[in-house]
Amino acid sequence: MTDAVGSIDTPDAQDEVPEDKKKTRKGGKRAKKGPLKRLAIFYRQIIAELRKVVWPTRAQLTTYTSVVIVFVVIMIGLVTVIDFGLDKAAKYVFGG
């Protein structure tokens, strides 16, 4: 099966690189930095990503929490009713 981009089974011609042309990485950028430096960069990137997050307002958080609590209570009630019904059915069928 092919489409405009190509097939999943066969790679595109530009993706194929002869074995002698492939570059082998020896260390790269990571090998030049120590573990503490990489850890510091990692935490800086975490903080940068957290600054991009759109945090909910207090009203939104209250609404979302209420919806979740109501949903969980409804599901607990539904499972309780089903469990009670199956218990009664099993006692009726097998005696008890």
Coordinates of N, CA, C and O in Angstrom, one line a residue:
M1 N 0.9 -1.2 0.0 CA 0.0 0.0 0.0 C 0.9 1.2 0.0 O 1.8 1.4 0.8
T2 N 0.7 2.1 -0.9 CA 1.5 3.3 -1.0 C 0.6 4.5 -1.0 O -0.6 4.5 -1.3
D3 N 1.2 5.6 -0.6 CA 0.5 6.9 -0.6 C 1.4 8.0 -1.1 O 2.5 7.6 -1.7
A4 N 1.1 9.2 -1.0 CA 1.9 10.3 -1.5 C 3.3 10.3 -0.9 O 4.3 10.7 -1.6
V5 N 3.5 9.9 0.3 CA 4.8 9.9 1.0 C 5.6 8.7 0.7 O 6.8 8.7 0.5
G6 N 4.9 7.5 0.6 CA 5.6 6.3 0.4 C 4.9 5.2 1.2 O 3.9 5.4 1.7
S7 N 5.6 4.1 1.2 CA 5.0 2.9 1.9 C 5.7 2.8 3.3 O 6.8 3.1 3.5
I8 N 4.9 2.2 4.1 CA 5.5 1.9 5.4 C 6.5 0.7 5.3 O 7.5 0.7 6.0
D9 N 6.2 -0.2 4.4 CA 7.1 -1.4 4.3 C 8.4 -1.0 3.6 O 9.4 -1.6 3.9
T10 N 8.4 -0.1 2.6 CA 9.7 0.2 1.9 C 10.0 1.7 2.2 O 9.2 2.6 2.0
P11 N 11.3 1.9 2.7 CA 11.7 3.3 3.0 C 11.8 4.1 1.7 O 12.0 3.6 0.6
D12 N 11.8 5.4 1.8 CA 11.9 6.3 0.7 C 13.4 6.2 0.2 O 14.3 5.9 1.0
A13 N 13.6 6.6 -1.0 CA 15.0 6.6 -1.6 C 15.9 7.5 -0.9 O 17.1 7.2 -0.7
Q14 N 15.4 8.7 -0.4 CA 16.3 9.6 0.2 C 16.7 9.2 1.6 O 17.7 9.7 2.2
D15 N 15.9 8.2 2.2 CA 16.2 7.7 3.5 C 17.4 6.7 3.5 O 18.0 6.5 4.5
E16 N 17.6 6.1 2.3 CA 18.6 5.0 2.3 C 20.0 5.7 2.1 O 20.2 6.5 1.2
V17 N 20.9 5.3 3.0 CA 22.3 5.8 3.0 C 23.2 4.6 2.9 O 23.0 3.7 3.6
P18 N 24.1 4.6 1.9 CA 25.0 3.5 1.8 C 25.8 3.3 3.1 O 26.1 4.3 3.9
E19 N 26.2 2.1 3.4 CA 26.9 1.8 4.6 C 28.2 2.6 4.8 O 28.5 3.0 5.9
D20 N 29.0 2.8 3.7 CA 30.2 3.6 3.9 C 30.0 5.1 4.1 O 30.9 5.8 4.5
K21 N 28.8 5.6 3.8 CA 28.5 7.0 4.0 C 27.9 7.3 5.3 O 27.8 8.5 5.7
K22 N 27.6 6.3 6.1 CA 27.0 6.6 7.4 C 28.0 7.1 8.4 O 29.1 6.6 8.4
K23 N 27.6 8.1 9.1 CA 28.5 8.7 10.1 C 28.3 8.0 11.4 O 27.2 7.8 11.9
T24 N 29.4 7.7 12.1 CA 29.3 7.1 13.4 C 29.6 8.1 14.4 O 30.6 8.9 14.3
R25 N 28.8 8.2 15.4 CA 29.0 9.2 16.5 C 29.9 8.6 17.5 O 29.8 7.5 18.0
K26 N 30.9 9.4 17.9 CA 31.8 9.0 19.0 C 31.6 10.0 20.1 O 32.3 11.0 20.2
G27 N 30.6 9.7 21.0 CA 30.4 10.5 22.1 C 29.4 11.6 21.8 O 28.4 11.7 22.5
G28 N 29.7 12.5 20.8 CA 28.8 13.6 20.5 C 28.8 14.6 21.6 O 29.8 14.8 22.3
K29 N 27.7 15.4 21.7 CA 27.7 16.5 22.7 C 27.6 16.0 24.1 O 28.1 16.6 25.0
R30 N 27.0 14.9 24.3 CA 26.8 14.4 25.7 C 28.1 14.0 26.3 O 28.3 14.1 27.5
A31 N 29.0 13.5 25.5 CA 30.3 13.0 26.1 C 31.1 14.1 26.6 O 32.0 13.9 27.5
K32 N 30.9 15.3 26.1 CA 31.8 16.5 26.5 C 31.3 17.1 27.8 O 32.1 17.8 28.4
K33 N 30.1 16.8 28.3 CA 29.6 17.4 29.5 C 29.5 16.3 30.6 O 29.2 15.2 30.4
G34 N 29.8 16.7 31.8 CA 29.8 15.8 32.9 C 28.4 15.5 33.4 O 27.4 16.2 33.0
P35 N 28.2 14.6 34.3 CA 26.9 14.2 34.7 C 26.2 15.3 35.5 O 24.9 15.5 35.3
L36 N 26.9 16.1 36.2 CA 26.3 17.2 37.0 C 25.8 18.3 36.0 O 24.8 18.9 36.2
K37 N 26.6 18.6 35.0 CA 26.2 19.6 34.0 C 25.0 19.1 33.2 O 24.1 19.9 33.0
R38 N 24.9 17.9 32.9 CA 23.7 17.3 32.2 C 22.5 17.4 33.1 O 21.4 17.7 32.6
L39 N 22.7 17.1 34.4 CA 21.6 17.1 35.3 C 21.1 18.6 35.5 O 19.8 18.8 35.5
A40 N 22.0 19.5 35.5 CA 21.6 20.9 35.6 C 20.8 21.4 34.4 O 19.8 22.1 34.5
I41 N 21.3 21.0 33.2 CA 20.5 21.3 32.0 C 19.2 20.7 32.0 O 18.2 21.3 31.6
F42 N 19.1 19.4 32.5 CA 17.8 18.7 32.5 C 16.8 19.5 33.4 O 15.7 19.7 33.0
Y43 N 17.2 19.9 34.6 CA 16.3 20.7 35.5 C 16.0 22.0 34.9 O 14.9 22.5 35.1
R44 N 16.9 22.7 34.2 CA 16.6 24.0 33.6 C 15.5 23.8 32.5 O 14.6 24.6 32.3
Q45 N 15.6 22.7 31.8 CA 14.6 22.4 30.7 C 13.2 22.1 31.4 O 12.2 22.4 30.8
I46 N 13.2 21.4 32.5 CA 12.0 21.1 33.2 C 11.3 22.4 33.6 O 10.1 22.6 33.4
I47 N 12.1 23.3 34.2 CA 11.5 24.6 34.6 C 11.0 25.4 33.4 O 9.9 26.0 33.5
A48 N 11.7 25.4 32.3 CA 11.3 26.1 31.1 C 10.0 25.5 30.6 O 9.1 26.3 30.1
E49 N 9.8 24.2 30.6 CA 8.6 23.6 30.2 C 7.4 23.9 31.1 O 6.3 24.1 30.7
L50 N 7.7 23.9 32.4 CA 6.6 24.3 33.4 C 6.2 25.7 33.2 O 5.0 26.0 33.6
R51 N 7.0 26.6 32.8 CA 6.6 28.0 32.6 C 5.6 28.1 31.4 O 4.9 29.0 31.3
K52 N 5.7 27.1 30.5 CA 4.8 27.1 29.3 C 3.4 26.6 29.6 O 2.5 26.8 28.9
V53 N 3.2 25.9 30.8 CA 2.0 25.3 31.1 C 0.9 26.4 31.4 O 1.2 27.4 32.1
V54 N -0.3 26.2 30.9 CA -1.4 27.1 31.2 C -2.1 26.5 32.5 O -2.8 25.5 32.4
W55 N -1.9 27.1 33.6 CA -2.4 26.6 34.9 C -3.9 27.0 35.0 O -4.3 28.1 34.6
P56 N -4.8 26.1 35.5 CA -6.2 26.4 35.7 C -6.4 27.5 36.8 O -5.6 27.5 37.7
T57 N -7.4 28.3 36.7 CA -7.8 29.2 37.7 C -8.4 28.4 38.9 O -8.7 27.2 38.8
R58 N -8.6 29.1 40.0 CA -9.2 28.5 41.2 C -10.6 28.0 40.9 O -11.0 26.9 41.3
A59 N -11.3 28.8 40.1 CA -12.7 28.4 39.7 C -12.7 27.2 38.9 O -13.5 26.2 39.1
Q60 N -11.8 27.1 37.9 CA -11.7 26.0 37.0 C -11.3 24.7 37.8 O -11.9 23.6 37.6
L61 N -10.4 24.9 38.7 CA -9.9 23.7 39.5 C -11.0 23.2 40.4 O -11.2 22.0 40.5
T62 N -11.8 24.1 41.0 CA -12.9 23.7 41.8 C -14.0 23.0 41.0 O -14.5 21.9 41.4
T63 N -14.3 23.5 39.8 CA -15.2 22.8 38.9 C -14.8 21.4 38.5 O -15.5 20.5 38.6
Y64 N -13.5 21.3 38.1 CA -13.0 20.0 37.6 C -13.0 19.0 38.8 O -13.3 17.9 38.6
T65 N -12.6 19.5 40.0 CA -12.6 18.6 41.1 C -14.0 18.1 41.5 O -14.2 16.9 41.8
S66 N -14.9 19.0 41.4 CA -16.3 18.7 41.7 C -16.8 17.6 40.7 O -17.5 16.7 41.1
V67 N -16.5 17.8 39.5 CA -17.0 16.9 38.4 C -16.4 15.5 38.7 O -17.1 14.5 38.6
V68 N -15.1 15.5 39.0 CA -14.5 14.2 39.2 C -15.1 13.5 40.5 O -15.4 12.3 40.4
I69 N -15.3 14.2 41.5 CA -15.9 13.6 42.7 C -17.3 13.1 42.5 O -17.6 12.0 42.9
V70 N -18.1 13.9 41.8 CA -19.4 13.4 41.4 C -19.4 12.2 40.6 O -20.1 11.2 40.8
F71 N -18.5 12.2 39.6 CA -18.4 11.0 38.7 C -18.0 9.8 39.5 O -18.5 8.7 39.3
V72 N -17.0 9.9 40.4 CA -16.6 8.8 41.2 C -17.7 8.3 42.1 O -17.9 7.0 42.2
V73 N -18.4 9.2 42.7 CA -19.6 8.7 43.6 C -20.6 8.0 42.7 O -21.1 6.9 43.2
I74 N -20.9 8.5 41.5 CA -21.9 7.8 40.7 C -21.3 6.4 40.3 O -22.1 5.4 40.3
M75 N -20.1 6.3 40.0 CA -19.5 5.0 39.6 C -19.5 4.0 40.8 O -19.8 2.8 40.6
I76 N -19.2 4.5 42.0 CA -19.3 3.7 43.2 C -20.7 3.2 43.4 O -20.9 2.0 43.6
G77 N -21.7 4.0 43.2 CA -23.1 3.6 43.3 C -23.4 2.5 42.3 O -24.1 1.5 42.6
L78 N -23.0 2.8 41.1 CA -23.3 1.8 40.0 C -22.7 0.5 40.2 O -23.3 -0.6 40.1
V79 N -21.4 0.5 40.6 CA -20.7 -0.8 40.9 C -21.4 -1.5 42.1 O -21.5 -2.7 42.1
T80 N -21.8 -0.7 43.1 CA -22.4 -1.3 44.3 C -23.7 -2.0 43.9 O -24.0 -3.1 44.3
V81 N -24.5 -1.3 43.1 CA -25.8 -1.9 42.6 C -25.6 -3.2 41.8 O -26.3 -4.2 42.0
I82 N -24.6 -3.1 40.9 CA -24.4 -4.3 40.1 C -23.9 -5.4 41.0 O -24.3 -6.6 40.8
D83 N -23.0 -5.1 41.9 CA -22.5 -6.2 42.8 C -23.6 -6.8 43.7 O -23.6 -8.0 43.8
F84 N -24.4 -5.9 44.2 CA -25.6 -6.4 45.0 C -26.5 -7.3 44.1 O -26.9 -8.4 44.6
G85 N -26.7 -6.9 42.9 CA -27.6 -7.7 42.0 C -27.0 -9.0 41.6 O -27.7 -10.0 41.6
L86 N -25.7 -9.0 41.3 CA -25.0 -10.3 41.0 C -25.0 -11.2 42.2 O -25.0 -12.4 42.1
D87 N -24.8 -10.6 43.4 CA -24.8 -11.4 44.6 C -26.1 -12.1 44.8 O -26.2 -13.3 45.1
K88 N -27.2 -11.3 44.7 CA -28.6 -11.9 44.8 C -28.8 -13.0 43.7 O -29.4 -14.0 44.0
A89 N -28.4 -12.7 42.5 CA -28.5 -13.7 41.4 C -27.8 -15.0 41.7 O -28.3 -16.1 41.5
A90 N -26.5 -14.8 42.2 CA -25.7 -16.0 42.5 C -26.4 -16.8 43.6 O -26.4 -18.1 43.6
K91 N -26.9 -16.2 44.6 CA -27.6 -16.8 45.8 C -28.8 -17.5 45.3 O -29.2 -18.6 45.7
Y92 N -29.5 -16.9 44.4 CA -30.8 -17.5 43.8 C -30.4 -18.8 43.0 O -31.1 -19.8 43.1
V93 N -29.4 -18.7 42.2 CA -29.1 -19.8 41.3 C -28.4 -20.9 42.1 O -28.8 -22.1 41.9
F94 N -27.5 -20.6 43.0 CA -26.8 -21.7 43.6 C -27.3 -22.0 45.0 O -26.8 -22.9 45.7
G95 N -28.3 -21.3 45.5 CA -28.9 -21.5 46.8 C -28.0 -20.9 47.9 O -26.8 -20.9 47.8
G96 N -28.6 -20.4 48.8 CA -27.8 -19.8 49.9 C -28.4 -19.0 50.9 O -29.2 -18.5 51.3

